[in-house]
Coordinates of C-alpha atoms in Angstrom, one line a residue:
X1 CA 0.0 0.0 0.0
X2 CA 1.4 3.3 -0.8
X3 CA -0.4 6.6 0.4
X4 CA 0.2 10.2 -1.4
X5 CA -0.9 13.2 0.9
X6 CA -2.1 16.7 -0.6
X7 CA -2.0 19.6 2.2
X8 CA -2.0 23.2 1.3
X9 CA 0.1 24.0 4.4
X10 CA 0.6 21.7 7.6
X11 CA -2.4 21.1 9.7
X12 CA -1.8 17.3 11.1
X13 CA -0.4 16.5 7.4
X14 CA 3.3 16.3 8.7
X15 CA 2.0 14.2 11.2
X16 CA 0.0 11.3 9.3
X17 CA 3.4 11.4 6.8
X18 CA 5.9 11.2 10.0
X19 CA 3.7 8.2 11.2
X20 CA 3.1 6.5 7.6
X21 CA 6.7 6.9 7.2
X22 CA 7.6 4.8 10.2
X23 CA 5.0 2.0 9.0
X24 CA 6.3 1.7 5.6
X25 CA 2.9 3.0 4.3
X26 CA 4.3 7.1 3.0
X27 CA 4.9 7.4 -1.3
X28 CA 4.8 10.8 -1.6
X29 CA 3.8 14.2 0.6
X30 CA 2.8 17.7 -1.8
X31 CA 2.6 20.5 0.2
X32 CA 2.9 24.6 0.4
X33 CA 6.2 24.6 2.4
X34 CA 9.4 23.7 1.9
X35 CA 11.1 20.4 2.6
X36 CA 13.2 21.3 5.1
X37 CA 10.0 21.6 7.0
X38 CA 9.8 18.1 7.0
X39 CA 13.2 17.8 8.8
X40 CA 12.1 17.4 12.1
X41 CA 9.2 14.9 11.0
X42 CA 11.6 12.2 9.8
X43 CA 10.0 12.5 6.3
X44 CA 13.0 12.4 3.7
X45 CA 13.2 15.0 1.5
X46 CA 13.3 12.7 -1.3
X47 CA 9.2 11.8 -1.3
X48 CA 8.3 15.8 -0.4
X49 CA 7.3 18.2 -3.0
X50 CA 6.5 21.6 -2.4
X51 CA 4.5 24.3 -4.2
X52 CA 5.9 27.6 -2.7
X53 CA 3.5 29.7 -4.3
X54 CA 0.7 29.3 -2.8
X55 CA 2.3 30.6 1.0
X56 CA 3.2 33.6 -1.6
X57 CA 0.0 34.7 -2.3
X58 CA -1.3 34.6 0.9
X59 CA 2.1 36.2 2.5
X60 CA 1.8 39.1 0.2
X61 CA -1.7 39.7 0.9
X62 CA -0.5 40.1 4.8
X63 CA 1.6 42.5 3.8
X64 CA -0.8 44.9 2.0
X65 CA -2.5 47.9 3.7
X66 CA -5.7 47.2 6.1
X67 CA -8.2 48.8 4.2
X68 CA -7.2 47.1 0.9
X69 CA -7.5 43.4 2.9
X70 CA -11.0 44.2 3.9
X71 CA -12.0 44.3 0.0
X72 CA -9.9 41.0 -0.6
X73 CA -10.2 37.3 -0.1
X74 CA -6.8 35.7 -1.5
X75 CA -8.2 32.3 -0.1
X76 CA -9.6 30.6 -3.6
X77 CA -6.6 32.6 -5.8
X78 CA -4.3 30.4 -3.1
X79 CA -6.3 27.0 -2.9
X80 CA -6.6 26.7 -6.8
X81 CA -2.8 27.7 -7.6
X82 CA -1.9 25.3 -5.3
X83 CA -3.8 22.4 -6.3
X84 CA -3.3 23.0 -10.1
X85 CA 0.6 22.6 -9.5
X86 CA -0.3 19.6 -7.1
X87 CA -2.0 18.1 -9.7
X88 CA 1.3 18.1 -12.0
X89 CA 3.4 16.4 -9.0
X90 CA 1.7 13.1 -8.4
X91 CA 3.5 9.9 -8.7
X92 CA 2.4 7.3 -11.2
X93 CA 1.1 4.8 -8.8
X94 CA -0.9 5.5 -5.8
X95 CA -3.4 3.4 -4.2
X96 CA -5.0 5.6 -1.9
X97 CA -4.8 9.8 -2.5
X98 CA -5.1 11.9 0.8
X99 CA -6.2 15.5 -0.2
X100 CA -6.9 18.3 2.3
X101 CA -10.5 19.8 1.7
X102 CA -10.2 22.8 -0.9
X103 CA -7.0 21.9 -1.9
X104 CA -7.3 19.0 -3.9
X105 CA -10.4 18.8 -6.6
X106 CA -8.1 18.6 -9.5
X107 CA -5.6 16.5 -7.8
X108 CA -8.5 14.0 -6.4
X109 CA -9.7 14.0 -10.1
X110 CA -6.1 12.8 -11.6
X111 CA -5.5 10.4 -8.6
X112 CA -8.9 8.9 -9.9
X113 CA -7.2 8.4 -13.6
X114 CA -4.5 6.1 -11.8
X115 CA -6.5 3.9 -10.1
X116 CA -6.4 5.3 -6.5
X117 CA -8.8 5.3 -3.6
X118 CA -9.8 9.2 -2.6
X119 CA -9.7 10.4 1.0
X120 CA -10.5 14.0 1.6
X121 CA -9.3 15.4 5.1
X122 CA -11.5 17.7 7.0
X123 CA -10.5 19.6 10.0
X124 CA -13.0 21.1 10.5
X125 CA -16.8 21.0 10.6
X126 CA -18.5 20.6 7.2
X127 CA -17.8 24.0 5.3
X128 CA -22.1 24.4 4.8
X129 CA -22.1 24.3 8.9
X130 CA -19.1 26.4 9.6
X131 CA -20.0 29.2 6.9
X132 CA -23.5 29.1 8.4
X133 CA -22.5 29.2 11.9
X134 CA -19.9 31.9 11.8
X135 CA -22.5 33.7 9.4
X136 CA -25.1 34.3 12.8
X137 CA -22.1 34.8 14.9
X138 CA -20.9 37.9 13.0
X139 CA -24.6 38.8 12.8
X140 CA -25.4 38.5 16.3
X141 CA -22.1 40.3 17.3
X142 CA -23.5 43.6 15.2
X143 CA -19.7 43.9 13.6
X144 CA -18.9 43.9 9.9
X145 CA -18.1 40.8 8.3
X146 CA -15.0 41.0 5.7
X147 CA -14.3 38.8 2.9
X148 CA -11.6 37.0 4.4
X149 CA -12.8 36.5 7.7
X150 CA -15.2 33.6 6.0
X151 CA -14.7 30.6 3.2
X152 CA -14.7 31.8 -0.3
X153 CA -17.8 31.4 -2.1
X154 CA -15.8 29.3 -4.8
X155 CA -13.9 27.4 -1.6
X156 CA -17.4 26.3 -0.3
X157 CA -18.3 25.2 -3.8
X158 CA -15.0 23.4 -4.8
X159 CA -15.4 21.5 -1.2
X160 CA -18.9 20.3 -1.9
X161 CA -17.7 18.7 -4.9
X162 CA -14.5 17.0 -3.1
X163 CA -16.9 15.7 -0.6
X164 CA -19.3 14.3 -3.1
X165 CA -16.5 13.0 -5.5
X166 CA -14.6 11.3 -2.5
X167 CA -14.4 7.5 -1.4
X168 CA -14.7 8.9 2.0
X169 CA -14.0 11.9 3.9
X170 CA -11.5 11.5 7.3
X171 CA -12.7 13.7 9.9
X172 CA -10.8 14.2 13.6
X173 CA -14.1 14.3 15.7
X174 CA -17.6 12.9 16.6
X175 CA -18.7 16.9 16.5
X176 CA -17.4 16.7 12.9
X177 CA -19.1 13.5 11.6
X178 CA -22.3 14.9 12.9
X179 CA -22.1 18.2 11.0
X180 CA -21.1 15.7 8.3
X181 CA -24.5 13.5 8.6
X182 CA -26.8 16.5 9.5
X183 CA -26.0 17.7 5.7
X184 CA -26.6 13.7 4.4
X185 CA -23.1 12.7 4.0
X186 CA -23.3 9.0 3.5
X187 CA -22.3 7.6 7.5
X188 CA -20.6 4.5 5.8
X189 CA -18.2 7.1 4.0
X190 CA -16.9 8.8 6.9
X191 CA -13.9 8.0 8.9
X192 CA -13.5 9.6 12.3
X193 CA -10.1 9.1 14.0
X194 CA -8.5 11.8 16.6
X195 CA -5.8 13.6 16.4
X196 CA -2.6 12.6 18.2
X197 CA -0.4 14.7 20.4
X198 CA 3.5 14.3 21.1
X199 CA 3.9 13.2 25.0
X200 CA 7.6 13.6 24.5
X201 CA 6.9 17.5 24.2
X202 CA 4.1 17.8 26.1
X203 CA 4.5 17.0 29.7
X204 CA 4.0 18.8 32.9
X205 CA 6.8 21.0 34.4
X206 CA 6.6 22.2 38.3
X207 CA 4.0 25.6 38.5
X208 CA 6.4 28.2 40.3
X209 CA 3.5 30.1 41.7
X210 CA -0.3 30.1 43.1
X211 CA -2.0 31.7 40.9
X212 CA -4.8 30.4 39.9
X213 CA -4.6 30.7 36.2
X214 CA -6.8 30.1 33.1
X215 CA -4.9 29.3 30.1
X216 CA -6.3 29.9 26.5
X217 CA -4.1 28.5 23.2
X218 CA -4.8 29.6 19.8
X219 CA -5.8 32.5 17.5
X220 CA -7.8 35.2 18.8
X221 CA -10.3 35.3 16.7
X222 CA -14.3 35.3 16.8
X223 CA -14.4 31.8 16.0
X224 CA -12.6 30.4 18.6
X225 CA -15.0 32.2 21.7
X226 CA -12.6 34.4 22.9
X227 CA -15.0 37.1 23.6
X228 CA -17.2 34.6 25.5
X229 CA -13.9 33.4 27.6
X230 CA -13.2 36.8 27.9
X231 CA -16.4 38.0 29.5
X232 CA -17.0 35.5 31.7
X233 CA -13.7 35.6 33.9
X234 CA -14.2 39.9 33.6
X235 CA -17.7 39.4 35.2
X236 CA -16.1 36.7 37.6
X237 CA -13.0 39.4 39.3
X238 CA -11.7 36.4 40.9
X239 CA -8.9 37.2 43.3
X240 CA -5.3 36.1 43.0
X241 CA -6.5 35.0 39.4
X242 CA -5.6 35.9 35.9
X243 CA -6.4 34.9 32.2
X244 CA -3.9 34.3 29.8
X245 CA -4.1 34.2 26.3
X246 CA -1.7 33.0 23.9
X247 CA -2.2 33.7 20.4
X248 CA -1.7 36.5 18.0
X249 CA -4.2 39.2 18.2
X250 CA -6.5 39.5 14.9
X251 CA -8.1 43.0 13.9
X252 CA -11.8 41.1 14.9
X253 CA -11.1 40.3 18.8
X254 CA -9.6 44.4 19.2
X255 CA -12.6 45.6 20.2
X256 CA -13.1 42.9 22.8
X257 CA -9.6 43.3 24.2
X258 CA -10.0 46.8 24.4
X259 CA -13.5 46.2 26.2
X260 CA -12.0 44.1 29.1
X261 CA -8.2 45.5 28.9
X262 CA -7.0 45.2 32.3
X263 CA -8.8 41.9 33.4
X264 CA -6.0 39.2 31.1
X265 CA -2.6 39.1 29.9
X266 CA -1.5 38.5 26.3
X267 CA 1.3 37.0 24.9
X268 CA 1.9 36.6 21.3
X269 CA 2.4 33.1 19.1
X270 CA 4.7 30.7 21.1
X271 CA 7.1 27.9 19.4
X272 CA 5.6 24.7 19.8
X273 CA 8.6 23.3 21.7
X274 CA 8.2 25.9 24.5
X275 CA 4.4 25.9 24.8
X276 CA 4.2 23.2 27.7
X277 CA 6.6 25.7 29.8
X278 CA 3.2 28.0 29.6
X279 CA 0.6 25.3 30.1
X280 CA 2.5 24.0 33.3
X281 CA 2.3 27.2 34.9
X282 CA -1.9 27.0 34.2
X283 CA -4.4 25.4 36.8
X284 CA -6.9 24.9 34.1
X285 CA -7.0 25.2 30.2
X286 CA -10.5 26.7 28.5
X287 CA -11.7 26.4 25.1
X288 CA -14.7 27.7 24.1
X289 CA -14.5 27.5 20.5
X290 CA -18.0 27.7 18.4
X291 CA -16.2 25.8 15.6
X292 CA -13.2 23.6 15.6
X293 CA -12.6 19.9 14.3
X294 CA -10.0 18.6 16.8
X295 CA -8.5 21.7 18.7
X296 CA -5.2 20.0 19.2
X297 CA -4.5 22.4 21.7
X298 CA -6.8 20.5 24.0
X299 CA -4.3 17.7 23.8
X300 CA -1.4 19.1 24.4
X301 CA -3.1 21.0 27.5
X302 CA -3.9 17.5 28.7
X303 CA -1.0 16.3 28.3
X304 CA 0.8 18.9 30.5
X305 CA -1.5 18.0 33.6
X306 CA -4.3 20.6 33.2
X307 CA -8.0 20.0 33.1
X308 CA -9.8 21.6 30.9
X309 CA -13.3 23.3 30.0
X310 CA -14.4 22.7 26.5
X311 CA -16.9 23.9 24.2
X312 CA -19.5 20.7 22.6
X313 CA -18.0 22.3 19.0
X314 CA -14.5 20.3 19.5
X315 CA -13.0 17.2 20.3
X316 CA -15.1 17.7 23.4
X317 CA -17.0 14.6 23.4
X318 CA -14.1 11.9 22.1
X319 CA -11.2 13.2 24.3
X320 CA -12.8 14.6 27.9
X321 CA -14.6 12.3 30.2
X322 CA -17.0 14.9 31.6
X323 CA -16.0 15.4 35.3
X324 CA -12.9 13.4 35.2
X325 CA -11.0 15.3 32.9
X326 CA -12.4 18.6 33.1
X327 CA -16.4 19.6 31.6
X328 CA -17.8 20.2 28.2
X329 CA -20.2 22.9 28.0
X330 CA -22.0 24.8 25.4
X331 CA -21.3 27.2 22.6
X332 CA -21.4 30.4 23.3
X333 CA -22.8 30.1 27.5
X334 CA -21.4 32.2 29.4
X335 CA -22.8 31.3 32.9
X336 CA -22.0 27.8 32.3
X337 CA -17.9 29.3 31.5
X338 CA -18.4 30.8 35.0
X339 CA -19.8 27.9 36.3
X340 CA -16.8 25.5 35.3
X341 CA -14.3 28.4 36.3
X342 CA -15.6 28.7 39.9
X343 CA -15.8 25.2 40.8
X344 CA -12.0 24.9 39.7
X345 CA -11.4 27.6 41.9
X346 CA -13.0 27.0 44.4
X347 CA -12.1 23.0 44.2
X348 CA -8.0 22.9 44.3
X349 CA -8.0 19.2 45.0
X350 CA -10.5 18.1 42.2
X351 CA -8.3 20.4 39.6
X352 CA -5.1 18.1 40.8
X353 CA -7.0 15.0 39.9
X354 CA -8.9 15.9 37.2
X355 CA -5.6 16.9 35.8
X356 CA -3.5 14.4 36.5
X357 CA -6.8 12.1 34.9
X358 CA -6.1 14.2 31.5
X359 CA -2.0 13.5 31.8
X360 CA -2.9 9.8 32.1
X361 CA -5.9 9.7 29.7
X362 CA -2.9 11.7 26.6
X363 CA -0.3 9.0 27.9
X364 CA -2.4 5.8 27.2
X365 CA -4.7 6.6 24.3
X366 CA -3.6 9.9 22.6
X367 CA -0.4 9.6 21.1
X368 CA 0.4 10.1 17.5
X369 CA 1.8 6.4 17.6
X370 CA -2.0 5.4 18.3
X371 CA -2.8 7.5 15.6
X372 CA -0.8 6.2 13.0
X373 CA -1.9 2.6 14.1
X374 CA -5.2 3.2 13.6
X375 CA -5.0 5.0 10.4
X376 CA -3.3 2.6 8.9
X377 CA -6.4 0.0 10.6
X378 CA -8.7 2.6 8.0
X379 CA -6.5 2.7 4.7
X380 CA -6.2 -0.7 4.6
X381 CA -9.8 -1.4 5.2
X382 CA -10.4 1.6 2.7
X383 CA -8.1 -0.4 0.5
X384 CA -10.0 -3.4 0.3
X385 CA -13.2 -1.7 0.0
X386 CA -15.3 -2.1 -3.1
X387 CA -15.3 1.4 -4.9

């Protein structure tokens, strides 16, 4: 069996090829960054090929003045430049094709020609869901929605078709499959396999102080809750307490920063490597995304020791055993945030043992050695499967 993977960037990409690698199962990894990228991954540079150009595009557009990105949505010119030059680098035999969703129509459609099984990777919820979900929450917030802050018409399109012209779509969550099946996916189609995270990295370090301190990982953005999170600990004024957020700051989330300035710390974008120095020195890690497939930073939270308190729109449901890991709670509640956050506060004992639960829960079932396991369990089956 020999496995070609598509990503337009990284997402867990690097991490299926590292593990497929390993099992003998890797032919050939196309992606938007360049090989030395792979380095670390164990992935020789002799089965990567990159397509540089599509990081251009949207690197450029970074760069340009704030008033001309608001008019602009580089997303499809990006998606379709990479996946034409995709197309061009496939090897002559593959049995199955893994394409990342809106990446890989053209590429899916010439893996097809050669005889291979098509897998489309999702990493998030179906794009119909998401667009329409993110859609009410820019509505309900009052603030004006910009091109880019949303899939591209001709993304949402493009995806539609990868997900009808797929053997089946690989997904990281339950919360994913169901968004998946509310839109009548086939169920028999879908594979739905959780990430992995790196225990080697991820492992607690000694907390040098006692504050009680909520940890947040990831983009600040709309999409991710932050102004829920946000609210919720401002309206709380917890002594001896403090919020931290690390991310970079997006133009969006401003006006909620600026809102409760004074009531959190901020740090920008961490290396991965040093992030579990900042997750050891949390007592509990909270995530109240309104959209997100896996949230990988959930595991790697976990896997340093700290509960957590997840939205229902993650890996909520797959990975935390409500009330022995940490809670799952609802999208966009923000008495049941403040809920969650007082009884950590006010419980020290149950935070030590639900997190030491989520250390243990990472170690035995979580790791991207599991993961490659069992996703090579699926492509053979997928394989073997009638087409």
């Amino acid at each position: 069996m020999n496995v070609t993977i598509s990503v337009g960037g990284k997402f867990q990409a690097f991490d299926l090829a590292r593990e497929l690698e390993k099992r003998g199962g890797l032919s050939r990894l196309i992606t938007s960054y360049p090989r030395s990228f792979l380095d670390p991954y164990e992935v020789p540079r002799s089965k990567v090929r990159s397509v540089l150009l599509k990081e251009g595009i949207e690197r450029a557009w970074k760069l340009l003045p704030f008033r001309l990105r608001t008019c602009l949505n580089p997303q499809n010119l990006a998606c379709e430049t990479y996946d034409r030059i995709a197309e061009q680098l496939l090897p002559g035999e593959i049995d199955i094709f893994v394409g990342f969703s809106s990446f890989s129509l053209h590429s899916l459609r010439e893996a097809k020609k050669r005889g291979a099984k098509i897998v489309i990777e999702r990493a998030s919820s179906h794009i119909a869901y998401q667009d329409k979900l993110l859609r009410e929450e820019y509505n309900r917030l009052g603030t004006t929605i910009f091109p880019w802050q949303l899939s591209h018409p001709k993304n949402i399109e493009k995806e539609l078709l990868e997900y009808e012209e797929a053997d089946f779509i690989s997904v990281p969550s339950t919360f994913v499959k169901n968004t998946f099946l509310e839109y009548g996916f086939p169920p028999e189609k879908i594979v739905a396999i959780p990430y992995g995270v790196d225990v080697r990295m991820f492992s607690p370090t000694v907390k040098r102080d006692s504050v009680f301190r909520l940890i947040f990982g990831g983009g600040l953005v709309i999409r991710k809750g932050v102004h829920y999170l946000l609210q919720a600990f401002a309206e709380l004024n917890l002594p001896k307490a403090e919020l931290l957020l690390i991310g970079p700051v997006t133009e969006e989330i401003r006006p909620f920063l600026k809102k409760y300035a004074g009531s959190f710390r901020q740090i920008n974008y961490q290396p991965l490597s040093e992030l579990y120095n900042f997750y050891s020195q949390g007592s509990v890690f909270v995530f109240p995304s309104l959209e997100e497939g896996h949230g990988l930073v959930i595991s790697q939270a976990m896997a340093c020791g700290l509960p957590v308190i997840v939205s229902t729109n993650t890996i909520a449901h797959d990975l935390v055993r409500e009330g022995a890991d940490g809670f799952v709670i609802p999208v966009r509640d923000v008495d049941a945030l403040k809920e969650k956050i007082l009884f950590f506060y006010n419980h020290p004992e149950k935070r030590d043992e639900m997190g030491e639960s989520a250390l243990q829960r990472m170690r035995r079932s979580f790791t991207w050695d599991e993961y490659g396991d069992t996703m090579m369990r699926a492509y053979k089956m997928i394989c073997q499967s009638a087409r």
